[in-house]
């Protein structure tokens, strides 16, 4: 699984810097990409052409990867994750950022040593969107389009998953309004208390309310995605484990500013506390509390996986 | 300026300065400077942290023009307006928040900025005119590439974010003109307590803060709303000059430039006590919302500031308690709406919490 993470990071580096030579051998004429923003292409030349933002030179390029899930089936390995892309220009210590993020599905054939497919669904955008508008579709055009299907994320019979993977699948289900996926990894009486922005809150008390809760959550927060950094996994008892995660919100820095001095800062705006019960083959979510708290953390890296 | 504002403000000098400042902001919003010579003296000095320094009408006409591409949406709203005059000299401060955006029929591509004005007026032959205009950018957000290489923007790593045009002490209207020729109404004074607080906090003048708050001034920042008399110490609560100036100074140092833009929303008054509700608008911090084609033509509220005021034996209003509560609101307005104070426009009756 480390191998696909490494190839994906190389791909992201090539994408951000438009320096594809180092990863060229991983493409063949069947390699296909499908981006909700840039569209579809097949083969090295076509792919590298459409992924470029023309006429702009960016000096600041950062990527942040979160919520990584991996899975292998025969020679194919798939990686799902969330990526935040920051392309920026700097003049006199002022930053001109174009920031966007979304979900990736990245499939490799390690027998052939090839990238099979790359899919991307845009989930939010921020800053100098006009720079990308010339060549890409942006959020208002793509918001109801879903390129990545969740098929590969469903739990197969007797398939076990580690707790981080379950956390990411639960959050993926909330982002994509996928009740089936959520139900697979939660107990019937799962309870969620979700803070709003004005001291208000809304709740989920069982699976029957799931559809309404998911809709409400989507409508309440514009351009939201549950991108997280897991901070603590704690065994509460023999069969119970708690997880604390910070909710990453690069497009909503709250009272802070995305500027020249914070280009390597991650802006978190919520703390997510989750509790899991060990079921027969997998962990199941029993409770989740989301509270608001602005936490900026400067890691100082151009590329980071949280 | 609509008649309701002329009815609200006391004194012809203040009304004249308000009218001139609104016209000046309208010039910026529309990029039409034909009336500038009627608003400013011929040798008017103009110092914008964004666009640079200019002297005289011609330089201002050129220097203040929007330097970016053609825009479909242009908005500018005025907040925290203060004007004082004495013997033919006037000093006026205000915040503005502006949105310029391209609308391609599907998405909007906005550029937002907000900043502070501190302006000097002179009365020539009975006519008030701007003689010195100072503007400091406080924030910018969105498609700031529209003004890249044209304006100086924010370096958030330094105090003020740029070389300041406004000097905290020298451009403070209450210090420059301690005694106004035109006494203000009770309502003006009560709302102005918030504008004084914003000036003191945003410009880091904590000695000035002491002049308009009571000795036992209480910031009720804890979740629980409480009266300052039965104060139970909780994180977020602060009382007295020492505690409060230390707390605010700490906050002040954390930001390059703050902008507490508030509007006059409603007053509940009982004798010598009053509670003013003042909605805060931060167009660049919409919490759970993102600017889009549906909401860009709105005036936003992102919190409500509660100003508790008491009238002293000397007849002066002072702030004895201050509290901020979370609140979100969007009201659709015309793009040329520059002033939106519920208390003035609707008597505060239309505002329900």
XYZ file of C-alpha atoms in Angstrom:
659
model
C 0.000 0.000 0.000
C 2.977 2.285 0.512
C 3.761 1.869 -3.164
C 0.477 3.372 -4.337
C 0.809 6.228 -1.870
C 4.230 6.998 -3.304
C 3.078 6.876 -6.909
C 0.098 9.060 -6.055
C 2.358 11.623 -4.396
C 4.582 11.635 -7.476
C 1.485 12.132 -9.600
C 0.365 15.071 -7.449
C 3.814 16.627 -7.603
C 3.816 16.308 -11.392
C 0.295 17.758 -11.540
C 1.127 20.756 -9.353
C 4.456 21.573 -11.001
C 3.553 20.428 -14.532
C 6.701 18.394 -14.572
C 5.536 15.042 -15.824
C 8.811 13.528 -17.033
C 9.588 11.720 -13.787
C 6.321 9.820 -13.862
C 5.925 9.441 -17.626
C 6.685 5.704 -17.542
C 3.610 5.139 -15.372
C 1.345 6.265 -18.199
C 0.327 4.259 -21.235
C -2.221 4.904 -23.941
C -4.998 3.418 -21.782
C -4.311 5.569 -18.743
C -7.421 7.678 -18.303
C -8.313 10.634 -16.168
C -11.678 12.109 -15.379
C -11.819 15.388 -13.482
C -15.057 17.188 -12.698
C -13.054 20.352 -13.346
C -10.780 19.656 -16.299
C -12.745 16.924 -18.058
C -11.608 13.580 -19.435
C -8.520 12.505 -21.310
C -6.663 9.331 -22.214
C -2.933 8.872 -22.736
C 0.027 10.906 -21.552
C -0.107 13.799 -24.010
C -3.818 14.463 -23.700
C -3.767 14.131 -19.919
C -0.870 16.464 -19.291
C -2.368 19.013 -21.660
C -5.773 19.375 -20.001
C -4.500 19.465 -16.446
C -2.605 22.687 -16.969
C -3.805 26.138 -15.929
C -2.472 28.231 -18.830
C -0.925 31.702 -18.767
C -0.158 31.797 -15.057
C 3.065 31.067 -13.213
C 2.556 30.018 -9.631
C 5.359 30.353 -7.102
C 3.619 28.675 -4.207
C 2.468 25.106 -4.710
C 1.252 22.997 -1.817
C -0.737 19.803 -1.513
C -2.355 18.312 1.547
C -3.611 14.742 1.491
C -6.107 13.413 4.022
C -8.585 10.564 4.538
C -6.574 7.992 2.579
C -8.157 4.598 2.000
C -6.416 1.875 0.014
C -7.530 -1.473 -1.300
C -5.974 -4.199 -3.458
C -7.777 -6.639 -5.728
C -5.689 -8.933 -7.928
C -3.088 -6.732 -9.629
C -5.095 -3.532 -9.112
C -4.638 -1.237 -6.165
C -6.993 1.649 -5.539
C -6.418 4.711 -3.394
C -9.195 7.072 -2.346
C -8.434 10.302 -0.545
C -9.074 14.015 -0.234
C -6.527 16.480 -1.592
C -6.262 20.232 -1.043
C -4.368 22.053 -3.796
C -2.944 25.519 -3.252
C -1.521 27.354 -6.269
C -0.299 30.797 -5.329
C 1.564 33.831 -6.505
C 3.410 36.173 -4.180
C 4.097 39.856 -4.637
C 5.590 41.944 -1.826
C 4.535 39.425 0.799
C 0.945 39.419 -0.421
C -0.425 36.045 -1.473
C -2.677 35.506 -4.489
C -4.036 32.046 -3.822
C -6.087 29.655 -5.876
C -7.151 26.922 -3.513
C -9.423 23.990 -4.197
C -9.961 20.514 -2.930
C -11.849 17.365 -3.576
C -11.904 13.627 -3.672
C -9.529 11.474 -5.682
C -9.732 7.877 -6.781
C -6.416 6.607 -8.100
C -6.040 3.129 -9.569
C -2.748 1.425 -10.430
C -1.887 -1.886 -12.016
C 1.280 -2.945 -10.245
C 1.852 -5.916 -12.514
C 2.114 -3.601 -15.481
C 3.508 -0.745 -13.364
C 0.913 1.600 -14.840
C -1.602 4.152 -13.630
C -4.967 2.886 -14.848
C -7.189 5.802 -13.912
C -7.401 9.014 -11.939
C -10.750 10.501 -10.959
C -11.364 13.784 -9.176
C -14.509 15.416 -7.797
C -14.183 19.091 -6.872
C -15.738 19.860 -3.475
C -14.724 23.443 -2.735
C -12.857 26.381 -4.206
C -11.396 29.561 -2.735
C -9.454 32.632 -3.765
C -8.525 33.390 -7.352
C -11.040 31.126 -9.001
C -11.064 33.336 -12.067
C -7.648 31.923 -13.008
C -9.053 28.434 -13.353
C -12.384 29.512 -14.812
C -10.795 30.035 -18.216
C -10.026 26.353 -18.634
C -11.977 24.349 -16.035
C -15.502 23.913 -14.778
C -15.784 25.149 -11.229
C -17.953 24.392 -8.232
C -21.279 25.847 -9.381
C -21.092 23.776 -12.555
C -19.808 20.579 -10.985
C -21.578 20.476 -7.628
C -24.158 17.891 -8.692
C -21.734 15.858 -10.780
C -20.148 12.820 -9.144
C -17.428 11.068 -11.045
C -16.170 8.764 -8.330
C -18.527 5.910 -7.550
C -18.484 4.433 -4.067
C -18.737 0.781 -5.187
C -15.238 -0.123 -4.110
C -15.731 1.332 -0.650
C -18.577 -0.907 0.484
C -17.781 -3.591 2.987
C -17.551 -7.001 1.420
C -18.597 -10.067 3.345
C -16.217 -10.786 6.226
C -14.005 -7.941 5.128
C -12.304 -6.299 8.042
C -11.135 -2.707 8.143
C -8.809 -0.871 10.480
C -10.284 1.951 12.501
C -8.754 4.766 10.424
C -10.291 3.309 7.282
C -13.669 3.105 9.012
C -13.387 6.757 10.089
C -12.629 7.805 6.525
C -15.432 5.681 5.074
C -17.974 7.134 7.508
C -16.909 10.656 6.574
C -16.882 9.749 2.861
C -20.463 8.532 3.289
C -21.503 11.855 4.853
C -19.831 13.814 2.064
C -21.426 11.781 -0.703
C -24.826 11.272 0.986
C -24.273 7.525 0.820
C -26.614 5.992 3.388
C -25.676 2.421 2.557
C -22.005 3.033 3.214
C -22.762 4.882 6.448
C -25.064 2.123 7.684
C -22.446 -0.544 7.015
C -20.042 1.120 9.415
C -22.385 2.346 12.160
C -24.743 0.856 14.717
C -28.523 1.255 14.322
C -28.682 3.638 17.253
C -25.733 5.772 16.187
C -25.940 9.251 17.607
C -24.409 12.370 16.067
C -24.465 15.812 17.651
C -23.298 18.358 15.160
C -22.609 21.957 16.134
C -23.770 24.754 13.894
C -21.993 28.078 13.539
C -24.161 30.169 15.861
C -24.252 27.959 18.941
C -27.046 25.896 17.387
C -26.828 22.176 16.689
C -28.595 19.346 14.920
C -28.606 15.641 15.678
C -28.927 12.135 14.366
C -30.325 9.517 16.759
C -30.647 6.433 14.585
C -30.507 5.171 11.024
C -34.136 6.122 10.358
C -33.185 9.784 10.512
C -30.092 9.374 8.384
C -31.447 10.706 5.106
C -32.749 13.905 6.713
C -29.581 14.408 8.707
C -27.345 14.024 5.669
C -29.435 16.467 3.628
C -29.496 18.992 6.444
C -25.757 18.722 6.888
C -25.148 19.295 3.176
C -27.419 22.304 3.074
C -26.129 23.870 6.266
C -22.475 24.051 5.250
C -21.692 25.342 1.767
C -18.866 23.487 0.015
C -18.188 21.278 3.011
C -16.120 18.130 3.006
C -15.066 16.044 5.975
C -11.325 16.172 5.499
C -9.681 15.307 8.801
C -6.427 14.768 10.577
C -6.736 12.020 13.168
C -5.059 13.193 16.363
C -5.753 10.372 18.789
C -7.005 6.801 18.794
C -7.710 5.612 22.299
C -8.866 2.236 23.524
C -11.708 2.911 25.940
C -12.398 -0.705 26.835
C -12.015 -4.142 25.364
C -14.428 -3.480 22.502
C -14.645 0.261 22.448
C -12.310 2.793 20.929
C -12.533 6.545 20.660
C -11.057 8.681 17.914
C -10.359 12.406 17.996
C -9.897 14.180 14.696
C -9.491 17.807 13.616
C -11.678 18.911 10.723
C -9.589 20.620 8.074
C -11.151 23.694 6.474
C -8.636 25.400 4.167
C -11.399 27.249 2.323
C -12.874 28.573 5.554
C -9.963 29.902 7.617
C -12.397 31.605 9.988
C -10.818 34.470 11.879
C -7.437 33.744 10.329
C -6.169 34.657 6.888
C -4.585 32.579 4.199
C -1.633 34.808 3.435
C 2.021 34.795 2.603
C 2.868 33.895 6.214
C 0.291 31.106 6.503
C 0.726 29.314 3.195
C 2.051 26.245 5.042
C -0.561 26.476 7.790
C -3.434 24.047 8.052
C -6.673 25.644 9.235
C -8.904 23.401 11.289
C -12.294 24.653 12.399
C -13.868 21.704 14.217
C -13.040 18.861 16.545
C -14.678 15.542 15.764
C -14.953 13.017 18.580
C -16.024 9.531 17.511
C -16.729 6.357 19.405
C -16.563 2.904 17.872
C -17.686 -0.535 18.897
C -15.846 -3.631 17.712
C -18.323 -5.678 15.673
C -17.681 -9.097 14.197
C -15.539 -8.004 11.248
C -15.227 -4.275 11.586
C -15.512 -1.287 13.824
C -18.894 0.429 13.907
C -19.575 4.039 14.774
C -21.796 4.456 17.851
C -21.470 8.171 18.448
C -19.978 11.327 16.994
C -19.814 14.850 18.392
C -18.654 17.746 16.262
C -17.753 20.955 18.063
C -16.413 24.192 16.651
C -12.880 25.246 17.448
C -10.460 27.178 15.291
C -7.033 25.560 15.376
C -4.369 26.757 12.944
C -1.284 24.518 12.876
C 1.812 25.351 10.856
C 3.611 22.243 9.681
C 5.857 24.033 7.206
C 5.729 21.484 4.392
C 4.850 22.045 0.764
C 3.349 18.587 0.581
C 1.968 16.736 3.513
C -0.233 13.776 4.263
C -2.196 14.249 7.447
C -28.158 59.902 1.302
C -31.733 59.002 2.095
C -33.775 61.439 4.183
C -33.932 58.993 7.072
C -30.208 59.436 7.649
C -30.549 63.210 7.499
C -33.285 62.904 10.110
C -31.149 60.675 12.323
C -27.925 62.664 12.439
C -27.931 65.795 14.542
C -26.329 68.979 13.297
C -25.924 70.315 9.769
C -22.139 69.827 9.822
C -22.425 66.109 10.553
C -25.141 65.720 7.927
C -23.029 67.557 5.354
C -19.960 65.409 6.085
C -22.072 62.264 5.860
C -23.488 63.332 2.524
C -20.036 64.173 1.137
C -18.463 60.954 2.375
C -21.294 58.868 0.896
C -20.827 60.644 -2.443
C -17.084 59.984 -2.287
C -17.643 56.252 -1.655
C -20.169 56.242 -4.490
C -17.423 57.643 -6.767
C -15.215 54.704 -5.783
C -18.042 52.216 -6.279
C -19.112 53.467 -9.691
C -15.661 54.543 -10.874
C -17.221 57.863 -11.818
C -15.278 60.791 -10.369
C -17.010 63.679 -12.108
C -18.349 65.094 -8.844
C -15.016 64.807 -7.037
C -14.266 68.524 -7.392
C -17.515 69.306 -5.598
C -16.556 67.017 -2.703
C -12.859 67.836 -2.241
C -10.721 70.942 -2.006
C -8.563 71.662 -5.046
C -5.422 70.720 -3.109
C -6.947 67.758 -1.302
C -4.398 65.201 -0.118
C -5.277 61.592 -0.512
C -3.315 58.709 0.977
C -4.563 55.203 0.212
C -2.555 52.225 1.473
C -3.716 50.406 -1.650
C -3.393 52.960 -4.436
C -0.732 55.308 -3.024
C -0.585 59.049 -2.419
C -2.226 61.713 -4.534
C -2.625 65.483 -4.347
C -5.378 67.385 -6.128
C -8.448 66.367 -8.082
C -6.719 65.240 -11.253
C -4.293 62.923 -9.473
C -7.142 61.520 -7.409
C -9.300 60.893 -10.458
C -6.508 58.868 -12.005
C -5.176 57.241 -8.864
C -8.484 56.105 -7.408
C -9.839 54.470 -10.557
C -10.532 50.758 -10.255
C -7.379 49.225 -11.746
C -8.789 45.795 -12.471
C -10.826 44.303 -15.319
C -14.393 45.282 -16.072
C -16.766 44.054 -13.353
C -20.422 43.041 -13.394
C -21.062 43.710 -9.711
C -19.805 46.599 -7.621
C -20.921 47.159 -4.051
C -19.670 49.394 -1.255
C -21.177 49.696 2.195
C -20.349 52.226 4.896
C -20.071 51.225 8.547
C -19.151 52.935 11.855
C -19.628 56.447 10.487
C -18.400 59.152 12.865
C -18.134 62.892 12.175
C -17.085 65.689 14.493
C -16.599 69.379 13.826
C -15.285 72.445 15.597
C -14.876 75.935 14.228
C -14.895 75.084 10.543
C -12.711 71.967 10.847
C -14.119 68.475 10.659
C -12.806 64.991 11.271
C -14.611 61.889 10.113
C -13.965 58.156 10.277
C -15.735 55.134 8.838
C -15.215 51.618 7.634
C -16.132 50.468 4.168
C -16.609 46.971 2.793
C -16.573 46.491 -0.946
C -17.297 43.678 -3.352
C -16.341 43.702 -7.003
C -17.239 40.616 -8.962
C -17.456 39.106 -12.402
C -20.666 37.185 -13.006
C -20.484 34.733 -15.926
C -24.049 33.542 -15.540
C -23.088 30.431 -13.584
C -20.549 31.544 -11.015
C -19.410 34.777 -9.510
C -15.736 35.617 -9.129
C -15.623 38.119 -6.315
C -12.903 40.307 -4.886
C -13.689 41.681 -1.455
C -11.901 44.284 0.535
C -12.531 46.309 3.628
C -10.797 49.240 5.186
C -10.798 52.272 7.393
C -11.087 55.952 6.487
C -9.981 58.888 8.580
C -10.743 62.112 6.758
C -10.315 65.800 7.404
C -12.918 68.326 6.310
C -12.765 72.074 6.038
C -15.632 74.495 5.734
C -14.965 76.979 2.910
C -17.500 79.735 2.352
C -20.095 77.767 4.236
C -19.436 74.604 2.226
C -17.842 71.510 3.717
C -15.185 69.755 1.645
C -12.748 66.923 2.092
C -9.204 68.261 2.440
C -7.323 65.136 3.535
C -8.368 61.541 2.907
C -6.644 58.591 4.532
C -7.500 54.979 3.847
C -5.991 51.825 5.308
C -6.837 48.427 3.884
C -7.877 46.000 6.647
C -8.586 42.847 4.672
C -8.826 41.529 1.140
C -10.278 38.249 0.023
C -11.195 36.292 -3.063
C -9.924 37.132 -6.528
C -7.226 39.560 -5.428
C -5.398 38.917 -8.704
C -7.752 41.548 -10.199
C -5.534 44.177 -8.554
C -2.234 42.299 -8.599
C 0.702 44.606 -9.394
C -1.673 47.593 -9.132
C -2.547 47.887 -5.464
C -0.533 47.216 -2.332
C -2.406 44.463 -0.526
C -2.096 42.840 2.883
C 1.087 41.375 4.269
C -0.620 39.610 7.138
C 2.701 38.972 8.850
C 3.232 42.614 9.853
C 1.296 45.040 12.011
C -1.324 46.840 9.915
C -0.450 44.677 6.896
C 1.227 47.596 5.108
C 2.613 51.070 5.787
C -0.237 52.726 7.690
C -1.917 55.814 6.310
C -3.866 56.409 9.520
C -2.111 57.228 12.758
C -3.921 55.872 15.796
C -3.621 58.975 17.970
C -3.258 61.762 15.422
C -6.241 60.658 13.362
C -8.600 59.756 16.206
C -11.624 62.042 15.679
C -12.461 62.168 19.404
C -8.918 63.259 20.269
C -8.546 65.671 17.353
C -11.876 67.304 18.178
C -12.543 66.670 21.877
C -15.504 69.017 21.928
C -17.935 68.915 19.063
C -19.776 72.066 18.046
C -22.823 69.919 17.512
C -24.135 68.005 20.529
C -25.348 64.523 19.670
C -28.651 62.897 20.531
C -28.749 60.093 23.102
C -29.212 57.522 20.329
C -26.195 58.792 18.402
C -24.073 58.692 21.539
C -25.173 55.178 22.490
C -24.442 53.700 19.056
C -21.205 55.658 18.882
C -19.927 53.806 21.956
C -19.473 50.776 19.718
C -17.679 52.854 17.089
C -15.360 54.209 19.789
C -14.762 50.683 21.045
C -13.986 49.503 17.494
C -11.597 52.419 16.973
C -9.798 51.763 20.267
C -9.558 48.009 19.762
C -8.810 47.959 16.030
C -6.174 50.686 16.326
C -4.724 49.522 19.628
C -5.505 52.664 21.642
C -6.345 51.307 25.089
C -5.911 54.622 26.884
C -8.684 55.992 24.677
C -10.815 52.989 25.657
C -10.772 54.161 29.262
C -12.427 57.435 28.344
C -15.807 55.990 27.359
C -16.241 52.925 29.559
C -17.070 52.736 33.252
C -14.379 51.784 35.764
C -16.037 48.406 36.253
C -16.513 47.853 32.503
C -17.275 44.206 31.911
C -16.670 42.143 28.767
C -18.981 39.188 29.044
C -17.202 36.846 26.680
C -18.159 33.597 28.401
C -20.920 31.497 26.910
C -23.286 32.371 29.735
C -24.895 35.795 29.482
C -24.668 37.450 32.860
C -24.927 40.766 34.585
C -21.664 42.344 35.633
C -22.910 42.781 39.192
C -23.126 39.068 39.913
C -20.080 38.146 37.977
C -18.762 34.635 38.425
C -15.276 34.448 36.923
C -15.353 32.290 33.821
C -12.947 32.030 30.897
C -13.918 34.765 28.478
C -15.128 37.263 31.081
C -13.013 40.332 31.794
C -13.594 43.276 34.104
C -11.886 46.573 34.828
C -9.387 48.620 32.846
C -6.341 46.524 33.694
C -7.838 43.139 32.817
C -9.605 44.392 29.721
C -6.763 46.359 28.171
C -4.427 43.392 28.719
C -6.940 41.051 27.091
C -7.668 43.325 24.119
C -3.997 44.106 23.588
C -3.320 40.380 23.341
C -6.034 40.054 20.699
C -4.795 43.156 18.883
C -1.323 41.669 18.513
C -2.691 38.496 16.950
C -4.110 40.223 13.876
C -2.493 42.440 11.296
C -5.500 44.753 11.107
C -8.906 44.273 12.603
C -12.152 45.753 11.383
C -15.148 45.637 13.700
C -17.768 46.867 11.251
C -21.130 47.267 12.920
C -24.412 48.791 11.990
C -27.024 50.549 14.094
C -29.704 47.940 14.534
C -31.886 48.653 17.563
C -31.921 50.311 20.972
C -33.889 49.380 24.075
C -33.771 52.301 26.458
C -35.099 52.649 29.957
C -34.228 55.970 31.590
C -30.489 56.303 32.012
C -29.769 52.744 30.876
C -29.784 51.437 27.331
C -29.001 48.275 25.437
C -27.963 48.715 21.815
C -27.983 45.814 19.360
C -25.433 46.259 16.620
C -25.085 43.680 13.891
C -21.534 42.960 12.814
C -20.904 42.303 9.154
C -17.823 40.461 7.968
C -18.340 39.874 4.291
C -15.175 37.796 4.016
C -16.088 35.490 6.904
C -19.488 34.032 6.218
C -18.924 31.032 8.483
C -20.929 28.209 6.866
C -21.683 30.109 3.665
C -19.700 30.819 0.519
C -20.414 33.780 -1.742
C -22.372 32.776 -4.815
C -24.767 34.256 -7.364
C -27.694 33.909 -4.963
C -26.257 35.657 -1.948
C -23.743 38.137 -3.338
C -26.360 40.905 -3.536
C -26.842 40.802 0.223
C -25.813 42.685 3.271
C -24.490 40.205 5.812
C -24.553 39.904 9.570
C -22.161 37.505 11.261
C -22.644 38.407 14.940
C -24.595 40.747 17.162
C -22.774 43.117 19.495
C -24.644 44.053 22.647
C -23.703 47.445 24.029
C -24.900 48.129 27.565
C -24.765 51.848 28.251
C -25.411 54.076 31.238
C -25.868 57.832 31.319
C -23.598 59.396 33.928
C -24.496 62.274 36.210
C -22.593 64.548 33.799
C -24.966 63.515 31.009
C -22.371 61.445 29.170
C -23.117 57.914 27.946
C -20.591 55.241 28.921
C -20.361 51.572 28.136
C -20.554 49.344 31.208
C -20.902 45.951 29.567
C -20.123 44.465 26.194
C -21.082 41.134 24.769
C -20.942 39.430 21.369
C -23.410 36.722 20.453
C -23.317 34.546 17.350
C -25.834 35.478 14.710
C -26.081 34.996 10.945
C -28.272 36.876 8.525
C -28.352 37.770 4.863
C -30.652 40.481 3.526
C -30.877 41.037 -0.210
C -30.350 44.666 -1.146
C -29.665 46.631 -4.309
C -26.003 46.869 -5.256
C -26.139 50.642 -4.846
C -27.249 50.335 -1.215
C -24.401 51.927 0.740
C -26.067 52.257 4.117
C -28.008 49.598 5.938
C -28.771 50.491 9.537
C -31.989 48.867 10.712
C -32.550 51.441 13.435
C -32.541 54.266 10.920
C -34.269 52.536 8.037
C -36.996 50.718 9.958
C -36.743 52.003 13.507
C -35.253 48.649 14.493
C -38.744 47.202 14.451
C -37.973 44.858 11.616
C -35.171 43.203 13.510
C -36.080 40.273 15.720
C -33.631 38.005 17.423
